[in-house]
Tab-separated table of C-alpha atoms in Angstrom:
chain	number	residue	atom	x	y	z
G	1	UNK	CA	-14.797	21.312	8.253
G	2	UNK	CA	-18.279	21.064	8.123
G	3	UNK	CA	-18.428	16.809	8.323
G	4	UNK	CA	-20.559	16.898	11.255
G	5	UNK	CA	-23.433	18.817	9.241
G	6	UNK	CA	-22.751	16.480	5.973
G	7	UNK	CA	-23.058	13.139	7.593
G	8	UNK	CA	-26.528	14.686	9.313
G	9	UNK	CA	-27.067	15.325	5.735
G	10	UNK	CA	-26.743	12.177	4.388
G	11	UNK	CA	-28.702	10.704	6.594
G	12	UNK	CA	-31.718	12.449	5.887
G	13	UNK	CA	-31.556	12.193	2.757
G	14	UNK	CA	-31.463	8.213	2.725
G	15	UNK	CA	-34.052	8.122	5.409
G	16	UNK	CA	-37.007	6.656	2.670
G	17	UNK	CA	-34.702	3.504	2.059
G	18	UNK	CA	-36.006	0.134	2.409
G	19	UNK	CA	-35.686	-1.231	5.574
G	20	UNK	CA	-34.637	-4.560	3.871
G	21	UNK	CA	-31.979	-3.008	2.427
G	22	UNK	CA	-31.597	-1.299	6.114
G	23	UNK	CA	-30.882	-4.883	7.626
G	24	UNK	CA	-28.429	-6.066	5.134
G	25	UNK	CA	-26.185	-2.725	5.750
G	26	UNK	CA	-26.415	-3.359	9.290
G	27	UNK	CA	-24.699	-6.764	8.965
G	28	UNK	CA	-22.394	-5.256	6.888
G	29	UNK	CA	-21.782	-2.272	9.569
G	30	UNK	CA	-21.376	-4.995	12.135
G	31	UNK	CA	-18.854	-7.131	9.897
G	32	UNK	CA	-17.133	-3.757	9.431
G	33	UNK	CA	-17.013	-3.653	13.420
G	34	UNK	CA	-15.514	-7.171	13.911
G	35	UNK	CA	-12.927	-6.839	10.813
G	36	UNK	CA	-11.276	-3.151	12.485
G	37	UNK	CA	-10.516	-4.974	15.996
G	38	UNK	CA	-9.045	-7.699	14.385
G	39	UNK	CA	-6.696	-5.190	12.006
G	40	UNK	CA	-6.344	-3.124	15.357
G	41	UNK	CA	-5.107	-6.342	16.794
G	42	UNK	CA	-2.782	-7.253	14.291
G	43	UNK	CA	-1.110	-3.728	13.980
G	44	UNK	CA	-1.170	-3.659	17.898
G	45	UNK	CA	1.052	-6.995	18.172
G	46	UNK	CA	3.159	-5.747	14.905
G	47	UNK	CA	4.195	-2.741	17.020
G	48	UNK	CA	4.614	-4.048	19.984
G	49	UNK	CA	6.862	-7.161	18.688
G	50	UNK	CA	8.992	-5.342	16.394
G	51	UNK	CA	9.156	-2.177	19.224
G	52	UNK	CA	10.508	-4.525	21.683
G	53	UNK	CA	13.293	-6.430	19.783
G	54	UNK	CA	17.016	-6.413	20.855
G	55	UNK	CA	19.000	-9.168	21.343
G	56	UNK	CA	22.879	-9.134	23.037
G	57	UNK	CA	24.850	-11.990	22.098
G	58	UNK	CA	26.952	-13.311	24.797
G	59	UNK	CA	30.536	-12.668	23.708
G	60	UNK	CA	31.975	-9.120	23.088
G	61	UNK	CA	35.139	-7.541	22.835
G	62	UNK	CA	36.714	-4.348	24.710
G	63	UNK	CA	35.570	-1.661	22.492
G	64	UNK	CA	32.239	-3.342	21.116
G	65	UNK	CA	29.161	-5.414	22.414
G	66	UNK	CA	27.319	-7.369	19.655
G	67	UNK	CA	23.556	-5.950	20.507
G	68	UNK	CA	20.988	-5.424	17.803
G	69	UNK	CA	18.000	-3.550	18.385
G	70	UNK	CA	14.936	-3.097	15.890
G	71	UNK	CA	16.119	0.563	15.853
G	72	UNK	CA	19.315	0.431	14.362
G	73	UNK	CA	17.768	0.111	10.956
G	74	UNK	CA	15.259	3.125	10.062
G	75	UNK	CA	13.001	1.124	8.102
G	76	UNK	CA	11.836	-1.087	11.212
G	77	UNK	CA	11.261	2.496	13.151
G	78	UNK	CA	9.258	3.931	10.051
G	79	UNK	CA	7.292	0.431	10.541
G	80	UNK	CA	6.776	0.628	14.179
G	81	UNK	CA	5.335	4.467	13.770
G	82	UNK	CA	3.113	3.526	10.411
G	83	UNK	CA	1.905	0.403	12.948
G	84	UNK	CA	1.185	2.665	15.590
G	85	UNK	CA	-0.594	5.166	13.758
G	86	UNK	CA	-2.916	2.745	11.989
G	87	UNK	CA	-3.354	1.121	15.522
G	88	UNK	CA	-4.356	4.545	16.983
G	89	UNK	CA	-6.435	5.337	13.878
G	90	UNK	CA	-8.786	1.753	14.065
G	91	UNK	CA	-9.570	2.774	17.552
G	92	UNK	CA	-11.010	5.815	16.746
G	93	UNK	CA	-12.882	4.552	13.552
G	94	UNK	CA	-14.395	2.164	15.891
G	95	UNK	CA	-16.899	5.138	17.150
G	96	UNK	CA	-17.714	5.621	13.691
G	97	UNK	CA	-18.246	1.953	12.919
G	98	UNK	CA	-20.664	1.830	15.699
G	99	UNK	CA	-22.204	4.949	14.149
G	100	UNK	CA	-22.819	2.897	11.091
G	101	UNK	CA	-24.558	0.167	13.064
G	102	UNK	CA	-26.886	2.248	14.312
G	103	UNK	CA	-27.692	4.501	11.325
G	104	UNK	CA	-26.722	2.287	8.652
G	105	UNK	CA	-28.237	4.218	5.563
G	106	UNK	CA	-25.452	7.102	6.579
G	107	UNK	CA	-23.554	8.402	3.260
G	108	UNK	CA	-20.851	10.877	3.972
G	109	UNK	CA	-19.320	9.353	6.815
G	110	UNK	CA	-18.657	6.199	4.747
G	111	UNK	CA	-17.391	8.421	2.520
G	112	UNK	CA	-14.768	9.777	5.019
G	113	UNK	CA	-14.404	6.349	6.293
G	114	UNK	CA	-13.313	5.034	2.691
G	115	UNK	CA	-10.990	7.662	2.132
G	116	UNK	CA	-9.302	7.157	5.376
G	117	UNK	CA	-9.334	3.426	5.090
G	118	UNK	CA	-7.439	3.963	1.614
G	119	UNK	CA	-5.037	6.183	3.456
G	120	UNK	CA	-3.978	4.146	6.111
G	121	UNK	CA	-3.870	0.947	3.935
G	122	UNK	CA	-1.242	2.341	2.058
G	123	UNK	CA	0.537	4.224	4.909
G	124	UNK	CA	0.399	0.398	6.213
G	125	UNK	CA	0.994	-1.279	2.688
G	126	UNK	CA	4.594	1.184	3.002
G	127	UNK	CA	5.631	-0.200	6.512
G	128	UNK	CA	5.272	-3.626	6.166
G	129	UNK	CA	6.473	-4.250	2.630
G	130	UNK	CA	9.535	-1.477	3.469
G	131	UNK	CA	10.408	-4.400	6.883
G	132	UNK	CA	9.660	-6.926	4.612
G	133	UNK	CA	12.437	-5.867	1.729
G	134	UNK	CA	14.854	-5.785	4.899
G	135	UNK	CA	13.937	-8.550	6.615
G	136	UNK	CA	14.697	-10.373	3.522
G	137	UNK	CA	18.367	-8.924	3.265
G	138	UNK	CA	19.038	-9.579	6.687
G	139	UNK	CA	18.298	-13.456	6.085
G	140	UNK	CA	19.678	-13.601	2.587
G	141	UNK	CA	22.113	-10.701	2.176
G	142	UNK	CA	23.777	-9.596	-1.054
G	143	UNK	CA	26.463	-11.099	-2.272
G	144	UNK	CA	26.660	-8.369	-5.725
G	145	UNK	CA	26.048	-5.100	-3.332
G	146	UNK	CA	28.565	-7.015	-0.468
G	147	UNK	CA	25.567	-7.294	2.328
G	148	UNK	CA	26.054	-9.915	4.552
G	149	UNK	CA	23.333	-11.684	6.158
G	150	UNK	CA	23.127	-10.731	9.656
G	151	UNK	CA	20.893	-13.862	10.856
G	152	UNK	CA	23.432	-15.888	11.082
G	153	UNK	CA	24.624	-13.811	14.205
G	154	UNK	CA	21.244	-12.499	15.185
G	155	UNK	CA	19.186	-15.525	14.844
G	156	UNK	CA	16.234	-15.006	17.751
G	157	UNK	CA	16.350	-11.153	16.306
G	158	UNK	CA	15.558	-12.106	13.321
G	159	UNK	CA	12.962	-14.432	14.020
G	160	UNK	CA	11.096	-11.582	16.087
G	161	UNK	CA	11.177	-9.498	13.290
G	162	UNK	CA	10.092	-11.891	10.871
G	163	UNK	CA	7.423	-12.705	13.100
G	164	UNK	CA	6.025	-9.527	13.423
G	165	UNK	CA	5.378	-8.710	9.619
G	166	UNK	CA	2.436	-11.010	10.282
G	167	UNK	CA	0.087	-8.666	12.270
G	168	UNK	CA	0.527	-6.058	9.781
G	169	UNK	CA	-0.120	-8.226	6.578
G	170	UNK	CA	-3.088	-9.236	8.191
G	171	UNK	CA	-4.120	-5.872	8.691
G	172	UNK	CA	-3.934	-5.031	4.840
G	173	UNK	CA	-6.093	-7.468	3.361
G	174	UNK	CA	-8.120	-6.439	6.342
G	175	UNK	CA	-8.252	-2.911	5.038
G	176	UNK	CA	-8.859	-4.305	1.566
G	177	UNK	CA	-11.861	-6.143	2.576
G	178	UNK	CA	-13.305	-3.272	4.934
G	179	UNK	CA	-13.057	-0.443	1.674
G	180	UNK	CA	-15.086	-3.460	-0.087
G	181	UNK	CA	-17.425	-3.493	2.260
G	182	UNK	CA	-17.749	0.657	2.675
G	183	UNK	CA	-18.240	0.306	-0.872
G	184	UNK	CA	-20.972	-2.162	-0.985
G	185	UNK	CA	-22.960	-0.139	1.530
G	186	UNK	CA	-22.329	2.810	-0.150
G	187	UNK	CA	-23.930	1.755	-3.697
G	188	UNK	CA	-26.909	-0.609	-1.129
G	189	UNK	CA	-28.418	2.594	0.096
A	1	UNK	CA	-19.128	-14.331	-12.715
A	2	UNK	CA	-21.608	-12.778	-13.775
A	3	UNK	CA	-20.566	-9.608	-13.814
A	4	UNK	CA	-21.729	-8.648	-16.990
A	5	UNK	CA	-25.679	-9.026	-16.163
A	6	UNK	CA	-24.852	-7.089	-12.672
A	7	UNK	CA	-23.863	-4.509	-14.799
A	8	UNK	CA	-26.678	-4.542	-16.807
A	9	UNK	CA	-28.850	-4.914	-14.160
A	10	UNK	CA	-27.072	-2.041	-11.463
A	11	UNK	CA	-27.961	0.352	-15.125
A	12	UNK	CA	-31.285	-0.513	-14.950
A	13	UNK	CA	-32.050	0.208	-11.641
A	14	UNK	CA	-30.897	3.638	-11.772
A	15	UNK	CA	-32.628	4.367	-14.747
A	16	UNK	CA	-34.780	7.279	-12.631
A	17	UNK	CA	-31.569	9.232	-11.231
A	18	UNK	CA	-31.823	12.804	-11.862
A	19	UNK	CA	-29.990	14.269	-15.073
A	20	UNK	CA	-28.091	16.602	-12.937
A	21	UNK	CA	-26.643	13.895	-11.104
A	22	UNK	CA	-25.946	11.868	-13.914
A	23	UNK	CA	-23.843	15.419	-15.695
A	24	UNK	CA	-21.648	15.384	-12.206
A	25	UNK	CA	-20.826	11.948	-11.815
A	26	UNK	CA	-19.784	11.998	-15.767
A	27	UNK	CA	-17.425	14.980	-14.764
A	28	UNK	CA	-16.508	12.863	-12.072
A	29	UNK	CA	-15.868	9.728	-14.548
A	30	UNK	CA	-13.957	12.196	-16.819
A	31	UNK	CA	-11.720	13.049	-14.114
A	32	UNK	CA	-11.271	9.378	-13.736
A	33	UNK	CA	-10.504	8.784	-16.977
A	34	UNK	CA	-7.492	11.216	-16.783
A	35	UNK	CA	-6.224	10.472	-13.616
A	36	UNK	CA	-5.768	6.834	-14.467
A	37	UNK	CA	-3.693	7.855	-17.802
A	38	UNK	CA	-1.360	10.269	-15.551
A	39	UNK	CA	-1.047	6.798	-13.285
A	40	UNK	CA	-0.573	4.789	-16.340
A	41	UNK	CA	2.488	6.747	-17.511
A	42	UNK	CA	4.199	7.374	-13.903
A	43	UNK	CA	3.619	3.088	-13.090
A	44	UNK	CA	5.120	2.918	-17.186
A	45	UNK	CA	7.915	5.383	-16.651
A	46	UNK	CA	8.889	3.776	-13.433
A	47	UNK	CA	8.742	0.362	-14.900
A	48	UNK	CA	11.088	1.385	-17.699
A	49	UNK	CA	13.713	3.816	-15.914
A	50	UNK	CA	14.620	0.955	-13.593
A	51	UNK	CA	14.041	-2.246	-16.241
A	52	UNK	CA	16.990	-0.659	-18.498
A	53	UNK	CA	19.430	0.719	-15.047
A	54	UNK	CA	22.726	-1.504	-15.882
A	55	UNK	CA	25.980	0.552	-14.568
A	56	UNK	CA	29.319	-0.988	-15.040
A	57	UNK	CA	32.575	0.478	-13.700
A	58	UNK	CA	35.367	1.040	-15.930
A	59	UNK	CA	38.271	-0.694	-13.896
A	60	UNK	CA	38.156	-4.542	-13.644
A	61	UNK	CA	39.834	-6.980	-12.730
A	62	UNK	CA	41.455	-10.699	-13.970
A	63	UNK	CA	38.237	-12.226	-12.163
A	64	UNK	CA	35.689	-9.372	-11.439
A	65	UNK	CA	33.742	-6.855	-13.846
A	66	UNK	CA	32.244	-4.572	-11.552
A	67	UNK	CA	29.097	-3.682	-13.010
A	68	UNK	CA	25.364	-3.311	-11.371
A	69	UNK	CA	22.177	-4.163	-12.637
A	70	UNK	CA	18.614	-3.771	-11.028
A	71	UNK	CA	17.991	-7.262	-11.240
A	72	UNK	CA	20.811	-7.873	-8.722
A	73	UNK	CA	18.253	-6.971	-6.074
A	74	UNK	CA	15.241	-9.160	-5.673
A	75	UNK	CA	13.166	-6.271	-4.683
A	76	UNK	CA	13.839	-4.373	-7.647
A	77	UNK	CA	12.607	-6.951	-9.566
A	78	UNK	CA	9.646	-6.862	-7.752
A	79	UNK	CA	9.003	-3.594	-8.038
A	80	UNK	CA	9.571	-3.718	-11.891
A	81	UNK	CA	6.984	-6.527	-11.723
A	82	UNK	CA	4.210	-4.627	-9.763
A	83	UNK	CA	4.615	-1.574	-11.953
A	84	UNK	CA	4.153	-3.588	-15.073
A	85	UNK	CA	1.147	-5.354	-13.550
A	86	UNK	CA	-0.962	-2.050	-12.132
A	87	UNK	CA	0.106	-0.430	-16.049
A	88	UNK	CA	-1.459	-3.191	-17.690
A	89	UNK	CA	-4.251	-2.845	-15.156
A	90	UNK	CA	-4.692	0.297	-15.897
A	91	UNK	CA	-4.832	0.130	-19.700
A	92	UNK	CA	-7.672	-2.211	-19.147
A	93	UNK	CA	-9.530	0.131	-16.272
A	94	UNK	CA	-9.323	2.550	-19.313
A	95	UNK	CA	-12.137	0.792	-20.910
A	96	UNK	CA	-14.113	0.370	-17.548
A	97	UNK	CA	-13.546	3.954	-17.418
A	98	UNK	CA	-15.470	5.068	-20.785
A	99	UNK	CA	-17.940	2.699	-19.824
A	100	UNK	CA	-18.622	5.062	-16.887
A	101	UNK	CA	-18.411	8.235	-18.807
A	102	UNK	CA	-21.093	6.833	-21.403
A	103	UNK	CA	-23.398	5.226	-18.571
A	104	UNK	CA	-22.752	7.144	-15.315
A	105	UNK	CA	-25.182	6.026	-12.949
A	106	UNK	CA	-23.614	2.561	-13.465
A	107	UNK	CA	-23.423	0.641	-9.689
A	108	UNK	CA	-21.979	-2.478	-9.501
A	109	UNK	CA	-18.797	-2.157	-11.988
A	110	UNK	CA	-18.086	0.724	-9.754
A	111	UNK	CA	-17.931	-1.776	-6.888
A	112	UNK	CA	-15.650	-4.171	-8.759
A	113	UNK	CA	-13.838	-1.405	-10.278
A	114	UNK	CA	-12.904	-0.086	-6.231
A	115	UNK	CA	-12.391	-3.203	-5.286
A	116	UNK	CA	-9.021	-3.961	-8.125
A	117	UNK	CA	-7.866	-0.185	-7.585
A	118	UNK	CA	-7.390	-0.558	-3.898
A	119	UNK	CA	-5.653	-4.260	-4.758
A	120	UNK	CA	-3.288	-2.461	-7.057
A	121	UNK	CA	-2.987	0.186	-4.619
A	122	UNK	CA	-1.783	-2.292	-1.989
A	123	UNK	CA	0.487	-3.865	-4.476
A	124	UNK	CA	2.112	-0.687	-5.746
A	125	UNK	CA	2.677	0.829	-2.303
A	126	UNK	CA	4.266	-2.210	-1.597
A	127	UNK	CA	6.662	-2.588	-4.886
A	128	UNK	CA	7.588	1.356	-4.396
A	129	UNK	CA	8.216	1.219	-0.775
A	130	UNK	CA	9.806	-1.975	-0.525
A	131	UNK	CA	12.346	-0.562	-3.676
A	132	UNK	CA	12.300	2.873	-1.125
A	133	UNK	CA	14.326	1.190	1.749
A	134	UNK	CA	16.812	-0.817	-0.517
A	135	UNK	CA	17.520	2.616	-2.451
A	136	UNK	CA	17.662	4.210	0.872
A	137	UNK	CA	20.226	1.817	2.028
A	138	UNK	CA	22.134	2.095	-0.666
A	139	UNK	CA	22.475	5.635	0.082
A	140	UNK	CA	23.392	5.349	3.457
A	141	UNK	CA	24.268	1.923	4.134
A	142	UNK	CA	23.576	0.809	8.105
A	143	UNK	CA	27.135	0.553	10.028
A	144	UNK	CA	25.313	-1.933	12.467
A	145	UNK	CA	24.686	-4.056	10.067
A	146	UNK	CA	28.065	-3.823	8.265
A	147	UNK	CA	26.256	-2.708	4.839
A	148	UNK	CA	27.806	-0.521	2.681
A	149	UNK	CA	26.576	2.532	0.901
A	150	UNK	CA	27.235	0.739	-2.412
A	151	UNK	CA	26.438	4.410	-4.078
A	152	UNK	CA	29.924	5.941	-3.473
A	153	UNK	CA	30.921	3.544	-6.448
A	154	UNK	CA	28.063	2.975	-8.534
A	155	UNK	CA	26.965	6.794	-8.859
A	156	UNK	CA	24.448	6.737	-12.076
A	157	UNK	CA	23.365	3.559	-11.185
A	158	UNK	CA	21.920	5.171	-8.034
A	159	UNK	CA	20.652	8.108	-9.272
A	160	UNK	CA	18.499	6.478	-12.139
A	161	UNK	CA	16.657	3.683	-9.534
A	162	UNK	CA	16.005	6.956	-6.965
A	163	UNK	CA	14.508	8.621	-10.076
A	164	UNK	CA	12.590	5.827	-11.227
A	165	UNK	CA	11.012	5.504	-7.077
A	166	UNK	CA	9.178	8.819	-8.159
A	167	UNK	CA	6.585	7.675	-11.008
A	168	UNK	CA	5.778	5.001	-8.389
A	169	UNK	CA	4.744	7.256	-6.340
A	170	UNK	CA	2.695	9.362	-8.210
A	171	UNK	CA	0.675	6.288	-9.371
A	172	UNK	CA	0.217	5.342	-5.058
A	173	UNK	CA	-1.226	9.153	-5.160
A	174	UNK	CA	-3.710	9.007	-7.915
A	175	UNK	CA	-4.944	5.414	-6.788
A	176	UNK	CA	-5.977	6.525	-3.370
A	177	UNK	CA	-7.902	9.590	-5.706
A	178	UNK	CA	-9.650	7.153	-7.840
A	179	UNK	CA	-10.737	5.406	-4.972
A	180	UNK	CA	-12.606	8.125	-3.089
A	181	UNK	CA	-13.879	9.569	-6.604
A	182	UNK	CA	-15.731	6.015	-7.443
A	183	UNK	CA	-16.959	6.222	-3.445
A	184	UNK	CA	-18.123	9.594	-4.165
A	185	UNK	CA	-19.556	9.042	-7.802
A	186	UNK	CA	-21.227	5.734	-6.180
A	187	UNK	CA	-23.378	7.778	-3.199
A	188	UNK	CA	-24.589	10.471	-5.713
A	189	UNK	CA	-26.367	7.781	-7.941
């Protein structure tokens, strides 16, 4: 991996640029900035809702206690981790973002940063549209494959995990609008 | 919109780009062109295998015909809907793309052109995954849920919407290719 070296690079290659053009890229860089903490935001409350969902109902018999938890179904733990990890990645593209504000004619590192960002919006496209197909079950059911809805039992359970598709919606037209922007520098320089 | 003239006028600002340049980012476009045919036939295939999955059992009853169909899941209906969406998409990017072979210093309907991939991207990822944890469940069912694993009686039926997950896919693969290829071909104008 020589990225360190490329990005160094880029920049002085681009250092002749306008400085007009210089300006508008370091809106852009600072839009960029604003945009990742609300997606980190988002994908932070996702987690966190959907991580810390369980609900007991009140009645149970000898053998069984009616308790749902947001791990009993795999898809809600795949969207927890794909949450997380896009969390954990926006915090560290923030140093990179700031990068961009300060240098905003750089060319390889918004290179990287698209490629990433394209990553991680479809790592986070997968999670929330994967809890969104069971969400929907759980509400509706199946009456041809024999699924019951389970919201009729686990009613405040399902409205927590309902809820916390939200943040991570958010965070994908986020990620749409950030490779837009990357993009827009990119061709500005 | 007038995207047209911004073409024009992103072409005749780069007029002065080095040939050498130019020969790499048509390689680049080439590459392009290709990719988005392999896409076009995995979204196609995957549209296809699980538009035409009907299975129906050969016992019945006085009331029942047990038989399955992919359209008695919303979500597979979805996903035959995004696949047919991103493969007409893709037929038309086909032109974009020989427009960037033929002129490849070309700017701003590079911008436009990242800026529907990563929207189909988004939509794709979500049609495949979405389909990915209803074929998953019915796989495996989810005892705490009280679903079934409805493949244990509809066998083929299974097998052919599993197989049809994997054109999907593909097409999620290529996208996030085509993506950093127009990033790269854009910062070497």
């Amino acid at each position: 991996m020589k990225a360190g070296g490329a990005i160094e690079l880029g920049e002085s290659k681009s250092a002749s640029s306008t400085p007009k053009i210089g300006g508008v890229n370091k809106g852009v860089s600072i839009l960029d900035f604003i945009l990742r903490i609300i997606a980190f935001l988002g994908t932070l409350v996702s987690a966190i809702a959907m991580g810390t969902t369980r609900e007991r109902l009140p009645f149970f018999t000898q053998f069984l206690q009616f308790r749902a938890e947001y791990d009993d179904l795999p898809t809600f733990t795949f969207f927890v981790v794909a949450n997380s990890v896009v969390c954990a990645y926006l915090v560290f593209s923030l140093a990179l973002s700031i990068f961009h504000i300060i240098r905003s004619n750089a060319k390889r590192s918004r290179i990287i940063s698209i490629f990433f960002d394209t990553a991680m919006l479809a790592l986070l496209t997968a999670g929330a549209s994967a809890a969104a197909a069971i969400v929907y079950l759980a509400h509706k059911g199946n009456a041809k494959a024999n699924w019951f809805a389970i919201c009729q039992q686990f009613n405040s359970f399902c409205e927590r995990i309902s809820g916390s598709l939200i943040g991570s919606f958010v965070g994908v037209v986020v990620f749409i609008l950030l490779i837009l922007l990357s993009a827009a520098a990119l061709s500005r320089r």
